[in-house]
Structure formats: C-alpha cells, structure tokens
Amino acid sequence: MAAQKINEAHEHIAKAEKCLKTSLTKWKPDFDSAASEYAKAAVCFKNAKQYEQAKDAYLKEAEYHTENKTLFHAAKAIEQAGMMMKEQKKMPEAIDYIEKACMMYMENGTPDTAAMALDRAGKLIEPINLEKAVDLYQKAAGVFENEDRLRQAVELLGKASRLLVRLKRLDEAAVALQKEKNMYKEIENFPMCFKKTTAQVLIHLHRGDYVAADKCVRESYSLPGYSGSEDCVAMETLLQGYDEQDEDQVYRVCNSPLLKYMDNDYAKLAISLRVPGGGGKKKKAAAAPQGGGSGAPAAADDEDDYEGGLC
C-alpha cells in the first residue's frame, strides 16, 4: 500500500514538472497545474507516512501558488508543511512554517484565517513550550482585536493569561487579565468581569500587593450587578481576612467552591495563598487534617513573615 502511494506521488511530480516546461507553443509555465500535481503528490506521501517528502511536496505546491499569485492557497500549503513537521515531532520547525503561513494569510487579506492558524500553533506547542504558546495566543488575540472580533480575541487572551500564571510571570498575568476584563466589559459580559476580578485579586495577593488587589475590587463596584454578588462578597471577605491576618477566614474563602472550581491555574493560586504573618495553620489544615508535626507551623511562620514584609 505504502509503495503504491509513493509511486503515485512520483507520477504526480513527473506531471508537475511537465506542466512547468515551456515550448514554442507554450510560452509560460502552467504554475496552477503544477501546484495541483504537487498537492496530490503531498497527499500520497502523507498517506504513505513519508512525512519529509510530503513536506517538500507541500513547499513546492506553495512555491507555484506564489508564482501564480494565489497567496491563500500558498499559505495553506505551507501550513500543511508545518503539520508534516509536527508528525515528525519537530515542533519548532512546525511552528516556524505555520507562522510563515500566517504572514501570508495577512498579506492575502484573510486575517481571521491567520489568527485561527496561530491558535492551532499555540495548542501544538503548549505541551512543550509554554512561553512560545503565550506568544502565539497573544499574537492571535491581537489579530482578532484589530478586526473587532473581541469575543475571539478575549478567549485567546484568557489562554495566554492562564499560561503566564503557570509560568509564574505574575506581573504580566496581571496586565493581561486587566486587558481581558476591559474586553469583557466592552462586550457587556459582566459575569466574566466578576471572575476576572477574582483572578486579579489572587494574582495581586501572590505578588504581595494588597493595595492593587483592593483597587481591583473597588473598581469593579461600577460593574452592573457586582456589588453584593457572590464574587464580590467572597473577595471582600478574602481581603479582610488577608489584611487582618485571619488565616482561617482566608482558608475558608480560598477553599470555597467559588474559587476551587475556577480554571485550574487560578484555583491553584487560591489554595496556595498564605496570610502575611501567619499561614501555618492553613498549611497544617491542608496537608495534615488529623494533626501533624509541631515543627512545620514554625517554619511556615518564618516564611510568611517574609511574605508579610512584601505587602
């Protein structure tokens, strides 16, 4: 089966080369037909699992589509070349091809396709390179934002924000979340604004910036329905407990369903939040409900004294 497909591929390549030849009666190469034959060859190589040869055929297809001034089809072929690299577990090369395709989509005047390709590239690279995934999601969000496609833009920004938290780049995550919140406000999705406020508070407290966390809640009072909502009450209670070094109160809020069932990256921020000047009891409750060693709380106190100094 594989050998048959490989033979078919070579037949299509021979036809493509014939299309490119000129003669006295044929002055110009037939780039369109050549591209079509290389596309067929690429599919045959792919079916035979000859991914390197399939990649080369897709690049040839792209070359002749470019000669024929059909940039959209050229970009599609380059994107497919990237997918052949993915099949070979060569992810950086795969992403390079997809980004090149995106530039061509933009040049062709199809930014939506470019943004969707960047999103796909982000999903591909995320398991092995979070930093690159953040970059790709942010680029895709920027493209959608420029097209006034805010719902698509904010979804991609959300992916980037969560990865920034995972990378512990909390300053950047705080900025990204504020941008998300502004977009949700613009499209009048206020319940999502409430959730983003909660995420902001957790990030700012982990950054040791109580003032910024408090400001996020105060600014959210202007959002329709926020004041008195479950989200609002939880954040007011959390900030009060944090300010008063009441570790029990902070623990209760951070382990409530409202916070535990947030996106996983934010839920982890909640359960790992410590009170300045305390936190030992919370750690004991989380790690050893039946009691525990007497040395752990003292160590946690020392660590949290340092955290308190950052506030």
Short mmCIF file of C-alpha atoms in Angstrom, two decimals:
data_model
loop_
_atom_site.label_atom_id
_atom_site.label_comp_id
_atom_site.label_asym_id
_atom_site.label_seq_id
_atom_site.Cartn_x
_atom_site.Cartn_y
_atom_site.Cartn_z
CA MET A 1 0.00 0.00 0.00
CA ALA A 2 2.74 2.46 1.03
CA ALA A 3 4.88 1.59 -2.01
CA GLN A 4 1.88 2.13 -4.29
CA LYS A 5 1.23 5.57 -2.78
CA ILE A 6 4.89 6.53 -3.14
CA ASN A 7 4.80 5.53 -6.84
CA GLU A 8 1.64 7.60 -7.29
CA ALA A 9 3.37 10.57 -5.67
CA HIS A 10 6.30 10.33 -8.10
CA GLU A 11 3.88 10.14 -11.02
CA HIS A 12 2.24 13.39 -9.87
CA ILE A 13 5.67 15.03 -9.51
CA ALA A 14 6.54 13.98 -13.09
CA LYS A 15 3.28 15.55 -14.29
CA ALA A 16 4.06 18.72 -12.34
CA GLU A 17 7.48 19.02 -13.96
CA LYS A 18 5.87 18.55 -17.36
CA CYS A 19 3.47 21.42 -16.58
CA LEU A 20 6.43 23.70 -15.87
CA LYS A 21 8.14 23.11 -19.23
CA THR A 22 7.80 25.71 -21.96
CA SER A 23 7.91 25.31 -25.74
CA LEU A 24 7.32 27.27 -28.92
CA THR A 25 3.58 26.82 -28.44
CA LYS A 26 3.60 27.15 -24.66
CA TRP A 27 5.39 30.30 -23.56
CA LYS A 28 4.59 30.25 -19.88
CA PRO A 29 4.83 27.50 -17.28
CA ASP A 30 1.47 26.24 -16.04
CA PHE A 31 2.02 27.06 -12.36
CA ASP A 32 -1.57 26.33 -11.38
CA SER A 33 -1.49 22.75 -12.71
CA ALA A 34 1.99 22.18 -11.28
CA ALA A 35 0.78 23.27 -7.85
CA SER A 36 -2.20 20.94 -8.13
CA GLU A 37 0.03 17.98 -9.01
CA TYR A 38 2.40 18.69 -6.13
CA ALA A 39 -0.61 18.88 -3.77
CA LYS A 40 -1.68 15.40 -4.94
CA ALA A 41 1.88 14.13 -4.52
CA ALA A 42 1.99 15.52 -0.98
CA VAL A 43 -1.20 13.68 -0.04
CA CYS A 44 0.19 10.42 -1.43
CA PHE A 45 3.43 10.84 0.55
CA LYS A 46 1.43 11.67 3.67
CA ASN A 47 -0.73 8.56 3.28
CA ALA A 48 2.46 6.52 2.94
CA LYS A 49 3.77 8.19 6.12
CA GLN A 50 6.69 9.70 4.20
CA TYR A 51 6.34 12.99 6.04
CA GLU A 52 9.62 14.59 4.99
CA GLN A 53 8.84 14.04 1.31
CA ALA A 54 5.26 15.22 1.89
CA LYS A 55 6.63 18.41 3.45
CA ASP A 56 8.87 19.03 0.42
CA ALA A 57 5.92 18.49 -1.92
CA TYR A 58 3.75 20.95 0.04
CA LEU A 59 6.52 23.53 -0.14
CA LYS A 60 6.75 23.04 -3.90
CA GLU A 61 2.98 23.47 -4.11
CA ALA A 62 3.31 26.70 -2.14
CA GLU A 63 6.10 27.92 -4.41
CA TYR A 64 3.99 27.54 -7.54
CA HIS A 65 0.87 29.02 -5.94
CA THR A 66 3.01 32.03 -5.05
CA GLU A 67 4.24 32.26 -8.65
CA ASN A 68 0.59 32.17 -9.69
CA LYS A 69 -0.24 34.97 -7.19
CA THR A 70 -2.67 32.75 -5.25
CA LEU A 71 -1.32 33.54 -1.79
CA PHE A 72 -4.14 31.98 0.20
CA HIS A 73 -3.50 28.55 -1.33
CA ALA A 74 0.25 29.04 -0.91
CA ALA A 75 -0.27 29.75 2.78
CA LYS A 76 -2.47 26.66 3.17
CA ALA A 77 0.27 24.53 1.61
CA ILE A 78 2.95 26.00 3.92
CA GLU A 79 0.70 25.33 6.90
CA GLN A 80 0.39 21.72 5.76
CA ALA A 81 4.19 21.53 5.52
CA GLY A 82 4.22 22.57 9.16
CA MET A 83 1.85 19.75 10.03
CA MET A 84 4.25 17.29 8.37
CA MET A 85 6.97 18.57 10.71
CA LYS A 86 4.58 18.01 13.62
CA GLU A 87 4.14 14.38 12.53
CA GLN A 88 7.93 14.02 12.80
CA LYS A 89 7.88 15.55 16.30
CA LYS A 90 9.86 18.53 15.00
CA MET A 91 7.72 21.10 16.76
CA PRO A 92 9.90 24.25 16.45
CA GLU A 93 10.13 23.74 12.66
CA ALA A 94 6.38 23.08 12.53
CA ILE A 95 5.65 26.36 14.30
CA ASP A 96 8.05 28.27 12.01
CA TYR A 97 6.12 27.08 8.95
CA ILE A 98 2.74 27.91 10.50
CA GLU A 99 3.92 31.41 11.44
CA LYS A 100 5.19 31.90 7.89
CA ALA A 101 1.78 30.81 6.60
CA CYS A 102 0.10 33.31 8.93
CA MET A 103 2.15 36.17 7.50
CA MET A 104 0.99 35.11 4.05
CA TYR A 105 -2.65 34.96 5.17
CA MET A 106 -2.29 38.52 6.48
CA GLU A 107 -0.72 39.62 3.21
CA ASN A 108 -3.60 38.00 1.35
CA GLY A 109 -6.13 39.95 3.44
CA THR A 110 -7.52 36.99 5.40
CA PRO A 111 -6.55 37.86 8.99
CA ASP A 112 -9.19 35.58 10.56
CA THR A 113 -7.55 32.56 8.97
CA ALA A 114 -4.18 33.82 10.22
CA ALA A 115 -5.47 34.14 13.78
CA MET A 116 -7.01 30.66 13.75
CA ALA A 117 -3.74 29.19 12.46
CA LEU A 118 -1.83 30.95 15.27
CA ASP A 119 -4.29 29.49 17.77
CA ARG A 120 -3.72 26.00 16.35
CA ALA A 121 0.04 26.54 16.53
CA GLY A 122 -0.32 27.60 20.18
CA LYS A 123 -2.17 24.37 21.01
CA LEU A 124 0.53 22.33 19.27
CA ILE A 125 3.47 23.92 21.08
CA GLU A 126 1.81 24.36 24.51
CA PRO A 127 2.74 20.88 25.85
CA ILE A 128 6.45 21.51 25.26
CA ASN A 129 6.98 25.29 25.26
CA LEU A 130 4.62 27.45 27.32
CA GLU A 131 6.50 30.68 26.53
CA LYS A 132 6.05 30.21 22.79
CA ALA A 133 2.39 29.28 23.28
CA VAL A 134 1.82 32.55 25.17
CA ASP A 135 3.41 34.47 22.30
CA LEU A 136 1.25 32.74 19.69
CA TYR A 137 -2.01 33.17 21.64
CA GLN A 138 -1.26 36.87 22.20
CA LYS A 139 -0.48 37.37 18.51
CA ALA A 140 -3.72 35.63 17.54
CA ALA A 141 -5.66 37.76 20.02
CA GLY A 142 -4.08 40.89 18.55
CA VAL A 143 -5.17 39.93 15.04
CA PHE A 144 -8.76 39.31 16.17
CA GLU A 145 -8.77 42.55 18.18
CA ASN A 146 -7.68 44.53 15.12
CA GLU A 147 -10.65 43.03 13.28
CA ASP A 148 -13.03 43.99 16.14
CA ARG A 149 -13.61 40.31 16.85
CA LEU A 150 -13.44 40.85 20.60
CA ARG A 151 -15.11 37.60 21.66
CA GLN A 152 -12.47 35.57 19.82
CA ALA A 153 -9.70 37.92 20.99
CA VAL A 154 -10.61 37.70 24.67
CA GLU A 155 -10.81 33.90 24.58
CA LEU A 156 -7.22 33.75 23.30
CA LEU A 157 -6.07 36.35 25.80
CA GLY A 158 -7.53 34.12 28.50
CA LYS A 159 -5.37 31.22 27.34
CA ALA A 160 -2.29 33.45 27.46
CA SER A 161 -3.16 34.77 30.94
CA ARG A 162 -3.51 31.28 32.38
CA LEU A 163 -0.18 30.20 30.94
CA LEU A 164 1.51 33.32 32.33
CA VAL A 165 0.23 32.29 35.77
CA ARG A 166 1.58 28.78 35.23
CA LEU A 167 4.94 30.29 34.28
CA LYS A 168 4.79 32.43 37.46
CA ARG A 169 5.09 35.60 35.36
CA LEU A 170 2.52 37.25 37.60
CA ASP A 171 3.23 40.88 36.69
CA GLU A 172 2.49 40.10 33.04
CA ALA A 173 -0.51 37.98 34.02
CA ALA A 174 -1.96 40.93 35.96
CA VAL A 175 -1.66 43.17 32.88
CA ALA A 176 -3.16 40.52 30.60
CA LEU A 177 -6.09 39.96 32.97
CA GLN A 178 -6.86 43.67 33.07
CA LYS A 179 -7.00 43.68 29.27
CA GLU A 180 -9.32 40.65 29.33
CA LYS A 181 -11.56 42.36 31.87
CA ASN A 182 -11.74 45.53 29.75
CA MET A 183 -12.76 43.48 26.71
CA TYR A 184 -15.45 41.59 28.62
CA LYS A 185 -16.74 44.92 29.86
CA GLU A 186 -16.84 46.25 26.29
CA ILE A 187 -18.91 43.28 25.09
CA GLU A 188 -21.03 43.57 28.28
CA ASN A 189 -20.24 40.11 29.60
CA PHE A 190 -20.28 41.25 33.21
CA PRO A 191 -20.30 37.82 34.91
CA MET A 192 -16.93 37.15 33.25
CA CYS A 193 -15.70 40.53 34.53
CA PHE A 194 -16.54 39.29 38.05
CA LYS A 195 -14.47 36.12 37.51
CA LYS A 196 -11.56 38.12 36.15
CA THR A 197 -11.68 40.38 39.22
CA THR A 198 -11.35 37.32 41.45
CA ALA A 199 -8.36 36.10 39.39
CA GLN A 200 -6.80 39.58 39.61
CA VAL A 201 -7.15 39.64 43.40
CA LEU A 202 -5.44 36.25 43.72
CA ILE A 203 -2.60 37.31 41.45
CA HIS A 204 -2.03 40.63 43.24
CA LEU A 205 -2.03 38.96 46.66
CA HIS A 206 0.52 36.44 45.42
CA ARG A 207 2.55 39.40 44.18
CA GLY A 208 2.34 40.84 47.71
CA ASP A 209 0.36 43.86 46.50
CA TYR A 210 -2.70 44.17 48.74
CA VAL A 211 -3.38 47.72 47.53
CA ALA A 212 -3.66 46.60 43.89
CA ALA A 213 -5.95 43.70 44.90
CA ASP A 214 -8.21 46.04 46.87
CA LYS A 215 -8.27 48.53 43.99
CA CYS A 216 -9.48 45.79 41.58
CA VAL A 217 -12.48 45.09 43.80
CA ARG A 218 -13.27 48.77 44.33
CA GLU A 219 -13.13 49.47 40.59
CA SER A 220 -15.46 46.52 39.98
CA TYR A 221 -18.21 48.11 42.11
CA SER A 222 -19.07 50.11 38.98
CA LEU A 223 -19.88 46.88 37.07
CA PRO A 224 -23.65 46.20 36.91
CA GLY A 225 -24.54 43.53 39.46
CA TYR A 226 -21.10 43.19 41.05
CA SER A 227 -21.77 44.87 44.38
CA GLY A 228 -23.35 42.29 46.70
CA SER A 229 -22.76 39.39 44.29
CA GLU A 230 -21.27 36.09 45.47
CA ASP A 231 -17.97 37.02 43.78
CA CYS A 232 -17.90 40.43 45.43
CA VAL A 233 -18.69 39.14 48.93
CA ALA A 234 -16.03 36.44 48.60
CA MET A 235 -13.35 38.95 47.60
CA GLU A 236 -14.32 41.42 50.34
CA THR A 237 -14.11 38.57 52.88
CA LEU A 238 -10.79 37.39 51.48
CA LEU A 239 -9.24 40.86 51.54
CA GLN A 240 -10.50 41.49 55.08
CA GLY A 241 -9.03 38.17 56.28
CA TYR A 242 -5.76 38.84 54.49
CA ASP A 243 -5.48 42.36 55.91
CA GLU A 244 -6.32 41.20 59.46
CA GLN A 245 -4.03 38.13 59.17
CA ASP A 246 -7.00 35.87 59.81
CA GLU A 247 -5.77 32.67 58.26
CA ASP A 248 -8.99 30.74 58.98
CA GLN A 249 -11.08 33.27 57.08
CA VAL A 250 -8.66 33.29 54.13
CA TYR A 251 -8.56 29.49 54.11
CA ARG A 252 -12.38 29.25 54.07
CA VAL A 253 -12.69 31.61 51.10
CA CYS A 254 -9.82 30.08 49.14
CA ASN A 255 -11.22 26.58 49.59
CA SER A 256 -14.82 27.53 48.82
CA PRO A 257 -16.42 26.05 45.66
CA LEU A 258 -16.42 29.52 44.06
CA LEU A 259 -12.61 29.53 43.95
CA LYS A 260 -11.89 25.80 43.84
CA TYR A 261 -13.84 25.43 40.59
CA MET A 262 -12.15 28.28 38.76
CA ASP A 263 -9.76 27.48 35.91
CA ASN A 264 -7.13 25.17 37.34
CA ASP A 265 -4.28 27.71 37.25
CA TYR A 266 -6.30 30.21 39.30
CA ALA A 267 -7.63 27.52 41.67
CA LYS A 268 -4.01 26.61 42.45
CA LEU A 269 -3.32 30.26 43.29
CA ALA A 270 -6.26 30.20 45.70
CA ILE A 271 -5.30 27.06 47.62
CA SER A 272 -1.64 28.11 47.85
CA LEU A 273 -2.37 31.65 49.12
CA ARG A 274 -0.83 32.40 52.52
CA VAL A 275 -1.65 35.10 55.01
CA PRO A 276 1.13 37.58 55.83
CA GLY A 277 2.42 36.92 59.33
CA GLY A 278 0.61 33.56 59.55
CA GLY A 279 -0.36 30.75 57.22
CA GLY A 280 0.99 27.88 59.33
CA LYS A 281 -2.45 26.80 60.42
CA LYS A 282 -3.73 26.85 56.87
CA LYS A 283 -0.84 24.77 55.70
CA LYS A 284 -1.44 22.29 58.52
CA ALA A 285 -5.13 22.08 57.69
CA ALA A 286 -4.42 21.46 54.02
CA ALA A 287 -1.58 18.99 54.47
CA ALA A 288 -2.47 17.15 57.70
CA PRO A 289 -6.12 17.36 58.79
CA GLN A 290 -5.58 14.90 61.69
CA GLY A 291 -2.84 16.97 63.29
CA GLY A 292 0.80 16.95 62.29
CA GLY A 293 4.36 17.66 63.22
CA SER A 294 4.90 20.56 65.57
CA GLY A 295 7.89 21.88 63.62
CA ALA A 296 6.01 22.72 60.37
CA PRO A 297 3.96 25.68 61.63
CA ALA A 298 7.01 27.47 62.95
CA ALA A 299 8.76 27.14 59.59
CA ALA A 300 5.66 28.42 57.81
CA ASP A 301 5.53 31.39 60.19
CA ASP A 302 9.08 32.32 59.29
CA GLU A 303 8.28 32.12 55.60
CA ASP A 304 5.10 34.13 55.95
CA ASP A 305 6.85 36.82 57.97
CA TYR A 306 8.91 37.35 54.83
CA GLU A 307 5.76 37.44 52.73
CA GLY A 308 4.25 39.99 55.06
CA GLY A 309 7.27 42.18 54.55
CA LEU A 310 6.47 42.35 50.85
CA CYS A 311 2.99 43.80 51.40
#
